[in-house]
Short mmCIF file of C-alpha atoms and ligand atoms in Angstrom, two decimals:
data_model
loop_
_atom_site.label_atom_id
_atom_site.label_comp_id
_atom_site.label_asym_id
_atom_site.label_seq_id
_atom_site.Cartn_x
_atom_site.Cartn_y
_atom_site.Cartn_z
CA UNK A 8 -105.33 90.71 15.25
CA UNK A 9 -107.65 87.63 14.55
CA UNK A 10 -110.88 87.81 15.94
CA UNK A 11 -112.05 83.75 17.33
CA UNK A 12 -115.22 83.53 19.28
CA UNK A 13 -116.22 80.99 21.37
CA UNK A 14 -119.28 79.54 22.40
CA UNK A 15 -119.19 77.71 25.84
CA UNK A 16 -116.37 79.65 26.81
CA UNK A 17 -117.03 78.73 30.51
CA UNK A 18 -116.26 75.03 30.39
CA UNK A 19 -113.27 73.51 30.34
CA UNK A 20 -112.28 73.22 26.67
CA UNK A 21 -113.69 77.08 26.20
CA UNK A 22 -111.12 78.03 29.08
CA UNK A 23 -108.21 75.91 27.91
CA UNK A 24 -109.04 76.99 24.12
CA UNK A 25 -108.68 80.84 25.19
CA UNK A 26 -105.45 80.45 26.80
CA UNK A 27 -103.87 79.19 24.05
CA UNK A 28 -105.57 81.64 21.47
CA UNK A 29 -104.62 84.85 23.41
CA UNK A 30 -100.87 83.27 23.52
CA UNK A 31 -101.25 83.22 19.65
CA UNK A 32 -101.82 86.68 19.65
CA UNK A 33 -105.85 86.56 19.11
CA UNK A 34 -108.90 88.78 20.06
CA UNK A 35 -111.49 86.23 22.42
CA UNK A 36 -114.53 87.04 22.70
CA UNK A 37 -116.66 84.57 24.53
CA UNK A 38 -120.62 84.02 24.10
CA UNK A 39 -122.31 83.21 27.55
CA UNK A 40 -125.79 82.43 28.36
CA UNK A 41 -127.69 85.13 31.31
CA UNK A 42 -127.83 82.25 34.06
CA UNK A 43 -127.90 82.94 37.88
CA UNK A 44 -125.82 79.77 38.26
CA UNK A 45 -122.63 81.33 35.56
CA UNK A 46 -119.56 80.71 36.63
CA UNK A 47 -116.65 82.17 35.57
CA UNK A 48 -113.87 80.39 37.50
CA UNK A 49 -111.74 78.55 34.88
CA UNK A 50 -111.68 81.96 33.23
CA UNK A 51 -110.35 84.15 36.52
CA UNK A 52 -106.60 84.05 35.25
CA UNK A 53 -107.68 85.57 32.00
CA UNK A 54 -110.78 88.02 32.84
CA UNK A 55 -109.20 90.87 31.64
CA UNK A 56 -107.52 89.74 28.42
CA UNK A 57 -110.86 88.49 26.62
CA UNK A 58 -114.29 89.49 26.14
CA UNK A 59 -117.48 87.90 27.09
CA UNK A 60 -120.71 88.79 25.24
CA UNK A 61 -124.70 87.67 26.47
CA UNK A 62 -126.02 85.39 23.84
CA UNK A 63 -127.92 82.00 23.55
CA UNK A 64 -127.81 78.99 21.18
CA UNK A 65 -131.44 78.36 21.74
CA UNK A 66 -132.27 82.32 20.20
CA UNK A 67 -131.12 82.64 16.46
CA UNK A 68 -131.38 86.42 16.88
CA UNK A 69 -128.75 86.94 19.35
CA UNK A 70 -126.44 84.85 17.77
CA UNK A 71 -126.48 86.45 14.40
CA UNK A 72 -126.18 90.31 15.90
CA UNK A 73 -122.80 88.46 17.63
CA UNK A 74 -121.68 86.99 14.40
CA UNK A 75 -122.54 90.70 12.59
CA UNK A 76 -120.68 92.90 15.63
CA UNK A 77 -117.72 90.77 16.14
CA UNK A 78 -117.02 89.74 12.04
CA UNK A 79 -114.47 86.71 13.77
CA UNK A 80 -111.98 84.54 11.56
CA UNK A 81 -113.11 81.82 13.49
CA UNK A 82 -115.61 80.42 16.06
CA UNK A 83 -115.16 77.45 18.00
CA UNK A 84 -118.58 75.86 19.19
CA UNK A 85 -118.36 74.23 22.72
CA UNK A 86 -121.82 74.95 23.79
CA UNK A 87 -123.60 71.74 24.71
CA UNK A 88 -125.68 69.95 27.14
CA UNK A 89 -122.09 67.98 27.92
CA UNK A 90 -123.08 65.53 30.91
CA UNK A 91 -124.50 62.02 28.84
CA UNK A 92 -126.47 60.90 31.56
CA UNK A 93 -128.21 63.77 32.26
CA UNK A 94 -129.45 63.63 28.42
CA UNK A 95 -132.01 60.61 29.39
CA UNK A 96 -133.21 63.53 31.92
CA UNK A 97 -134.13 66.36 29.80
CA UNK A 98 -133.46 64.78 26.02
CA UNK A 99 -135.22 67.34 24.38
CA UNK A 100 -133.17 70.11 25.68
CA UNK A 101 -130.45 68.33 24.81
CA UNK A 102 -131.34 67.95 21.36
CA UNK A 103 -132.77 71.45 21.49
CA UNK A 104 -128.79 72.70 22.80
CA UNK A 105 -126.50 70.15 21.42
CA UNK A 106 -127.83 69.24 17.87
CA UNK A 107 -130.22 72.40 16.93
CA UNK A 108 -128.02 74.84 18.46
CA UNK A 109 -125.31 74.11 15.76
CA UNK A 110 -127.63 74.30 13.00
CA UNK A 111 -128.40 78.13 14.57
CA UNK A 112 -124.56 79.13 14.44
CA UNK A 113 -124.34 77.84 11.25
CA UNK A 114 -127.24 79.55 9.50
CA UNK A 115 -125.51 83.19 11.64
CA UNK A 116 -122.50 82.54 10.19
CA UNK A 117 -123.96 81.59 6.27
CA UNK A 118 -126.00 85.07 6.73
CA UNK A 119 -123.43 87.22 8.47
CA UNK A 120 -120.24 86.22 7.62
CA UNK A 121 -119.81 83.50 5.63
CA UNK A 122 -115.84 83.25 5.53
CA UNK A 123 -115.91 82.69 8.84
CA UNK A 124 -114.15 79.45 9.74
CA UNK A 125 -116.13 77.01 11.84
CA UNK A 126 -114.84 74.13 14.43
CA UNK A 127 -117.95 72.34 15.82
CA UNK A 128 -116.94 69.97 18.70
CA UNK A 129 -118.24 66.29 17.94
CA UNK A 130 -117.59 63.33 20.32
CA UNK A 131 -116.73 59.72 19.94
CA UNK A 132 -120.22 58.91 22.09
CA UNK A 133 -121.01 59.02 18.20
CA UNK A 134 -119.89 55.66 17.92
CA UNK A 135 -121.59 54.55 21.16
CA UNK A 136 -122.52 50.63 20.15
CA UNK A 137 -118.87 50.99 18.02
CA UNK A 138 -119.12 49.42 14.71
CA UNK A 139 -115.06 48.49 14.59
CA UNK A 140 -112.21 48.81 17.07
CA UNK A 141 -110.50 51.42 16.91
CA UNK A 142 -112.66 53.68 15.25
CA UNK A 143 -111.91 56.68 12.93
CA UNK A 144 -113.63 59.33 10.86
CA UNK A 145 -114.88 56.34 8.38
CA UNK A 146 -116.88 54.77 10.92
CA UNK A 147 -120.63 54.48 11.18
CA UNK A 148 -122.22 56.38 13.59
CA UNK A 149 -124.29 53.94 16.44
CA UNK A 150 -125.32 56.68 19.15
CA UNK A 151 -126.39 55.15 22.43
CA UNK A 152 -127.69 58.30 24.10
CA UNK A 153 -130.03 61.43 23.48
CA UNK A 154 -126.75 63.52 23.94
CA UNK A 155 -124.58 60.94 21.48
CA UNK A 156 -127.87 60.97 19.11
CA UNK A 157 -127.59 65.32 19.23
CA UNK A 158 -124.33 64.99 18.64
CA UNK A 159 -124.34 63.24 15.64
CA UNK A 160 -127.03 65.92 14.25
CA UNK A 161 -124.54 68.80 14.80
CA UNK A 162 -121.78 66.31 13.23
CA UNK A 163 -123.71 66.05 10.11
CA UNK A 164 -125.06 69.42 10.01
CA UNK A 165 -121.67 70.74 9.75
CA UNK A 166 -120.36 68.41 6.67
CA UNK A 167 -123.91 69.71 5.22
CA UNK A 168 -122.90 72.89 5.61
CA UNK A 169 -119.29 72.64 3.92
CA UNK A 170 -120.72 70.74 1.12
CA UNK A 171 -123.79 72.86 -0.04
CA UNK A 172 -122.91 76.43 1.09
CA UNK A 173 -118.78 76.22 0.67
CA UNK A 174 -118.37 77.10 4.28
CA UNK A 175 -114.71 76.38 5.82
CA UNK A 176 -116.36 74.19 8.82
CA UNK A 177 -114.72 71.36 10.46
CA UNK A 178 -115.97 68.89 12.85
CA UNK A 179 -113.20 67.53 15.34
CA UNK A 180 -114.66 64.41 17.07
CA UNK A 181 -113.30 64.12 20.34
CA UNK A 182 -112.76 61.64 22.63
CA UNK A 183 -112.86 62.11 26.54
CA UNK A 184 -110.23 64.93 27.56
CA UNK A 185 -109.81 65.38 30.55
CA UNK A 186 -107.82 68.40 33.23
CA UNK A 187 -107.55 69.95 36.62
CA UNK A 188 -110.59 72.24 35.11
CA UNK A 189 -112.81 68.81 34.09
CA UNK A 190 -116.16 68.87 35.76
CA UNK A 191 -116.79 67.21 39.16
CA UNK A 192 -119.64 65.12 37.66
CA UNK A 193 -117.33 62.98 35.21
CA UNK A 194 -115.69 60.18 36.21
CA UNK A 195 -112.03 61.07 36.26
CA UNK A 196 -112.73 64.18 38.56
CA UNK A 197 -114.98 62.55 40.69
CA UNK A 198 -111.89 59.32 40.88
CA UNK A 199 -109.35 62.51 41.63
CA UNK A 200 -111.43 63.95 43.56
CA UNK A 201 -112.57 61.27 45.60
CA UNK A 202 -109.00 59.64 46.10
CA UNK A 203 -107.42 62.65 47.54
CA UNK A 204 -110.16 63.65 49.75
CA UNK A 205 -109.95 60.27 51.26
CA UNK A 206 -105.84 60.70 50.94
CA UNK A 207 -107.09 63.97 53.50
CA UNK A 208 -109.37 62.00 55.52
CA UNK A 209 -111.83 64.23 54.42
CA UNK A 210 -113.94 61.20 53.23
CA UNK A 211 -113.87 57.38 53.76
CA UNK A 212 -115.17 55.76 50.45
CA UNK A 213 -115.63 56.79 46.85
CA UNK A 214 -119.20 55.07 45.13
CA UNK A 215 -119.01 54.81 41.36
CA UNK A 216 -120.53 52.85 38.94
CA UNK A 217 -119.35 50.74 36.04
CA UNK A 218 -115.74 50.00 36.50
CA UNK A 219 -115.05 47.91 33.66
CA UNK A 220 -116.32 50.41 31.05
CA UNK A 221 -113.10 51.45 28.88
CA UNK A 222 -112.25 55.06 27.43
CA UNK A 223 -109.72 56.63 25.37
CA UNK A 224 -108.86 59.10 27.96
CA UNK A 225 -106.75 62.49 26.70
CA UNK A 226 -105.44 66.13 28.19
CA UNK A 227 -107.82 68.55 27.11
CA UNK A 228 -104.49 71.12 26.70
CA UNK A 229 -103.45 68.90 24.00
CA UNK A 230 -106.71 68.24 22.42
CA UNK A 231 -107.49 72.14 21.80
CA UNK A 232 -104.15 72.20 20.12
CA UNK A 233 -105.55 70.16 17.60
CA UNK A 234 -108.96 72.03 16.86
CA UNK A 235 -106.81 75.09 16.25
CA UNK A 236 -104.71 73.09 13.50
CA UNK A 237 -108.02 72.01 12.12
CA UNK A 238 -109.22 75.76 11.11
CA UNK A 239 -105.52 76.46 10.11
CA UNK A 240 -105.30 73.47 6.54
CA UNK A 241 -105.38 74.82 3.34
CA UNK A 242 -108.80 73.17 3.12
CA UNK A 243 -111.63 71.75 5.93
CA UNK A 244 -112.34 68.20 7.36
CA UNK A 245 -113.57 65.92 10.06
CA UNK A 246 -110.66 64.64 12.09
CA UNK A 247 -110.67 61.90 15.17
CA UNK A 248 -108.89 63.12 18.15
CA UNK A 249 -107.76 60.52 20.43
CA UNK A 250 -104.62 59.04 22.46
CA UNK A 251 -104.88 55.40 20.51
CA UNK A 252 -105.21 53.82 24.36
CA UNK A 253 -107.62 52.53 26.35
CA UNK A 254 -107.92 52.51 29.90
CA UNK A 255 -110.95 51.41 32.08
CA UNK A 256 -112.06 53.49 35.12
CA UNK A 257 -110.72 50.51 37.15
CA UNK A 258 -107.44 51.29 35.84
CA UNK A 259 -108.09 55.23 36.35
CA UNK A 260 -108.90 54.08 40.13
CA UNK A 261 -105.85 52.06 40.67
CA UNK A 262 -103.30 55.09 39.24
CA UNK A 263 -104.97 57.76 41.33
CA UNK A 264 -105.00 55.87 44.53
CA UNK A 265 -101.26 53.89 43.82
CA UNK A 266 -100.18 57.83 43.21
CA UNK A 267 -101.32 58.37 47.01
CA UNK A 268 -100.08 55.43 48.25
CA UNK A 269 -103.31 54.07 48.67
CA UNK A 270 -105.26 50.67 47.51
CA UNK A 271 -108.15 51.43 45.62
CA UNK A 272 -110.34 48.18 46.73
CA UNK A 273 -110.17 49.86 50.03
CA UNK A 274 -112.23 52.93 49.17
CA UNK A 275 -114.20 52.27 45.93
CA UNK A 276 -117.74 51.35 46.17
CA UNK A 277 -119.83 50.19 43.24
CA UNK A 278 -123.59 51.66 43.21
CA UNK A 279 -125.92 50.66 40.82
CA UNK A 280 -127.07 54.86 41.11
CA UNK A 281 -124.38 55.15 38.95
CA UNK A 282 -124.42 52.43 36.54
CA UNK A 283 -126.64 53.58 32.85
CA UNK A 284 -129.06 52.52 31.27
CA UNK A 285 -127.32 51.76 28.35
CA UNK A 286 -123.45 51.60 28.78
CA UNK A 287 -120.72 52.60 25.99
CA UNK A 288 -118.09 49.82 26.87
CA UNK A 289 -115.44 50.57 25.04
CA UNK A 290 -114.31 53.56 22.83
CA UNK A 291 -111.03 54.06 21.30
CA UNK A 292 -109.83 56.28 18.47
CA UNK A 293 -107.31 55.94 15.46
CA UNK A 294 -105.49 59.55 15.34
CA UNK A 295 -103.62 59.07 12.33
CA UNK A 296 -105.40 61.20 10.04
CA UNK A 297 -104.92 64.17 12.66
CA UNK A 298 -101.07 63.06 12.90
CA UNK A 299 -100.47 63.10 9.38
CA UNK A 300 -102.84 65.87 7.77
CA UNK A 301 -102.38 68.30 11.22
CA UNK A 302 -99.00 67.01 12.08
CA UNK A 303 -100.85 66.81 15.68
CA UNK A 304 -99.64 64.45 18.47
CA UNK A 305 -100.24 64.46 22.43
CA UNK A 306 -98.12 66.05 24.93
CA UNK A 307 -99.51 64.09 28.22
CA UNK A 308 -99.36 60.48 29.10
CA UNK A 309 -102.25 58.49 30.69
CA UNK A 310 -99.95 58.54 34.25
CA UNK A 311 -98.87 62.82 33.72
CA UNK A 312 -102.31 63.31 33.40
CA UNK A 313 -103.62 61.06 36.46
CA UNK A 314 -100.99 62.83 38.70
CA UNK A 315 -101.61 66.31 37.27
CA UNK A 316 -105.46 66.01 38.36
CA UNK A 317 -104.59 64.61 41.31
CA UNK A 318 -101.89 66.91 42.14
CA UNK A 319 -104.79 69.90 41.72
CA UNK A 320 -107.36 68.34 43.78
CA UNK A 321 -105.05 67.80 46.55
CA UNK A 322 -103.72 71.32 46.07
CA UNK A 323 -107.49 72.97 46.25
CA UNK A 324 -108.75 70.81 49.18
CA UNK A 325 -105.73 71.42 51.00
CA UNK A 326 -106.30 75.15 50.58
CA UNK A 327 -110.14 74.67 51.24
CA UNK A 328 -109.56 73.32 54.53
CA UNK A 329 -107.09 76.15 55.89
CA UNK A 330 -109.14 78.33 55.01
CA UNK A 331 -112.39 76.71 56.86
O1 G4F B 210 -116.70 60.65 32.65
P1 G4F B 210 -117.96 60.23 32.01
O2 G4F B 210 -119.22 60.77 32.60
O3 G4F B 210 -117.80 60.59 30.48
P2 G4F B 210 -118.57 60.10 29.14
O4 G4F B 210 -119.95 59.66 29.43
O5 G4F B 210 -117.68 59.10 28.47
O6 G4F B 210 -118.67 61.43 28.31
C1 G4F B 210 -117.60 62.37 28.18
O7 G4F B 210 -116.83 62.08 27.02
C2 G4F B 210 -117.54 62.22 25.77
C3 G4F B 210 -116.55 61.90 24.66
O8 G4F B 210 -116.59 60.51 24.43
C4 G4F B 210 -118.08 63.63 25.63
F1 G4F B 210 -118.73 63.75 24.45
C5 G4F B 210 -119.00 63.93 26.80
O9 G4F B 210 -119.47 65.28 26.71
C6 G4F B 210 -118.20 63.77 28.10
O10 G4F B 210 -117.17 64.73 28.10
O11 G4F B 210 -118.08 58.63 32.05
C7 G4F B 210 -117.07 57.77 31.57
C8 G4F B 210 -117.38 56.34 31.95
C9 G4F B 210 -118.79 55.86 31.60
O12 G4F B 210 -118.70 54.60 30.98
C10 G4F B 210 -119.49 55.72 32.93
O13 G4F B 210 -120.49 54.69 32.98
O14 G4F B 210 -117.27 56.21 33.37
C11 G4F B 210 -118.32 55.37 33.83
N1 G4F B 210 -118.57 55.66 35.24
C12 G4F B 210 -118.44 54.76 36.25
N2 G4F B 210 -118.78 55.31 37.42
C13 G4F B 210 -118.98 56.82 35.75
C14 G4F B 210 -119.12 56.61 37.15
N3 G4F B 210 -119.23 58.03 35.18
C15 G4F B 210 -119.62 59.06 35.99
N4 G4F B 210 -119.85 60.28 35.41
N5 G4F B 210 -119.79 58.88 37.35
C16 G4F B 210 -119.56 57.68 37.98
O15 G4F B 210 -119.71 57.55 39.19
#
């Protein structure tokens, strides 16, 4: 039985990654941080298929006694300060988490068990100010954010890695992905959210910021798909992963409300609270190395996953309510 272990196990690619591993037929074990705050909720379904084990990205000790217990065929790092704006809030933890915290894992892995194969989780924030439209795994890095800025440290890290110590470590950068299981703080959760408490009349406006900002928005089901594929080549690389389409949270608005029957210039407020301080306008990916090298495509439209999300939300506030 193959052995994967994942950092960040808690979030929703960690969750959504361990499903489909324990389908495969693997051991999980999943490294969590001691925090009185922990949840465990995307994991309920599977608490007693995997394995969760206390350990820390910020202590080198702990994570090289997990790397020397568990001997896994592959780990999967998710763990991250994750939330860009809250990176102009605490940067150096951020940097501390996000960009040191790979170079930790790395070093474990070179001491305790180097054949280990290694998927770090990059992001297109990489490209922040983007050099070229669309970008792809040839294009310079302009990070706009302490968190983009971390992320391009762990990014680099990890090709340092492959190329001076031979290890089998890929870096997959991502671009948004989004599910039922995203967190409330990002946009598309917060749109879903919003729109179908107000579909409830459980609220009478939804304030966001920037609606003219543009993403490349994905389903996070089909993007761990594609980090699996990564640590499964005959030999590593860096891969974009990425729809190919644009959207802007305007247009995110207008399918979750039209969904619900409802006009979104109704309901949405703009508030400068959530505008940035320096805005990443537009980000979209080329996936055609991952289609042709992983043979790697997506599953979910733009409009499956808008419903999907809001489906859910309507689903758990319904069920809230009764309840109350
Ligand atoms: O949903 P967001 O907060 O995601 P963001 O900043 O693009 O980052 C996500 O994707 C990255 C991959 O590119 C990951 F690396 C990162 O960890 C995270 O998963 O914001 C998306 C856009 C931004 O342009 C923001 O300005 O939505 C805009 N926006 C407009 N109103 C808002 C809001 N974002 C949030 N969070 N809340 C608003 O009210």
């Amino acid at each position: 039985m193959p052995v994967a272990l994942i950092t960040g196990i808690t979030g929703q690619d960690g969750s959504y990654l361990a499903d489909f591993l324990l389908a495969k037929g693997y051991r999980v074990v999943g490294m969590v941080r001691r925090s009185s705050t922990l949840t465990f909720s995307r994991l309920a379904h599977i608490q007693d298929e995997i394995e969760l084990v206390q350990g820390d990205l910020h202590d080198q000790g702990s994570v090289v006694s997990i790397i020397e217990r568990y001997r896994p065929d592959e780990v999967y790092n998710f763990a991250a300060q994750s939330f860009v704006p809250m990176s102009w809030n605490q940067p150096v933890l951020t940097g501390d988490a996000t960009a040191l915290g790979v170079a930790r894992l790395l070093e474990a892995i070179r001491l305790a068990c180097p054949e280990a194969r290694f998927y770090q989780s990059s992001s297109s924030e990489m490209f922040g100010k983007a050099r070229e439209v669309p970008q792809s795994e040839e294009t310079p890095f302009y990070p706009r954010t302490p968190y983009g800025v971390a992320k391009v440290y762990g990014h680099w890290i990890t090709v340092n890695y492959r190329e001076k110590h031979d290890m089998f470590a890929c870096s997959g950068i991502l671009y948004n992905h989004e599910s039922p299981r995203r967190g409330l703080e990002f946009v598309t959760r917060k749109i879903t959210r919003g729109a179908a408490s107000i579909k409830l009349g459980l609220a009478d406006e939804l304030r966001l910021g920037n609606l003219e900002a543009r993403r490349d928005w994905g389903f996070a089901g089909d993007y761990v798909r594609a980090m699996w594929l990564m640590l499964q080549q005959d030999a590593p690389n860096d891969y974009v992963i990425c729809t190919g389409q644009t959207h802007s949270v305007r247009d995110f608005c207008q399918a979750a409300f039209d969904y619900l029957g409802l006009d979104y210039r109704d309901y949405v407020v703009q508030d400068q609270r959530f505008y940035r301080p320096a805005e990443v306008n537009l980000l979209v990916g080329d996936p055609q190395r991952a289609r042709e090298n992983l043979g790697w495509e997506t599953e979910v439209s733009f409009e499956e996953l808008v419903q999907m999300m809001v489906n859910n939300d309507l689903e758990l506030l319904e069920r809230k309510t009764a309840s109350e």
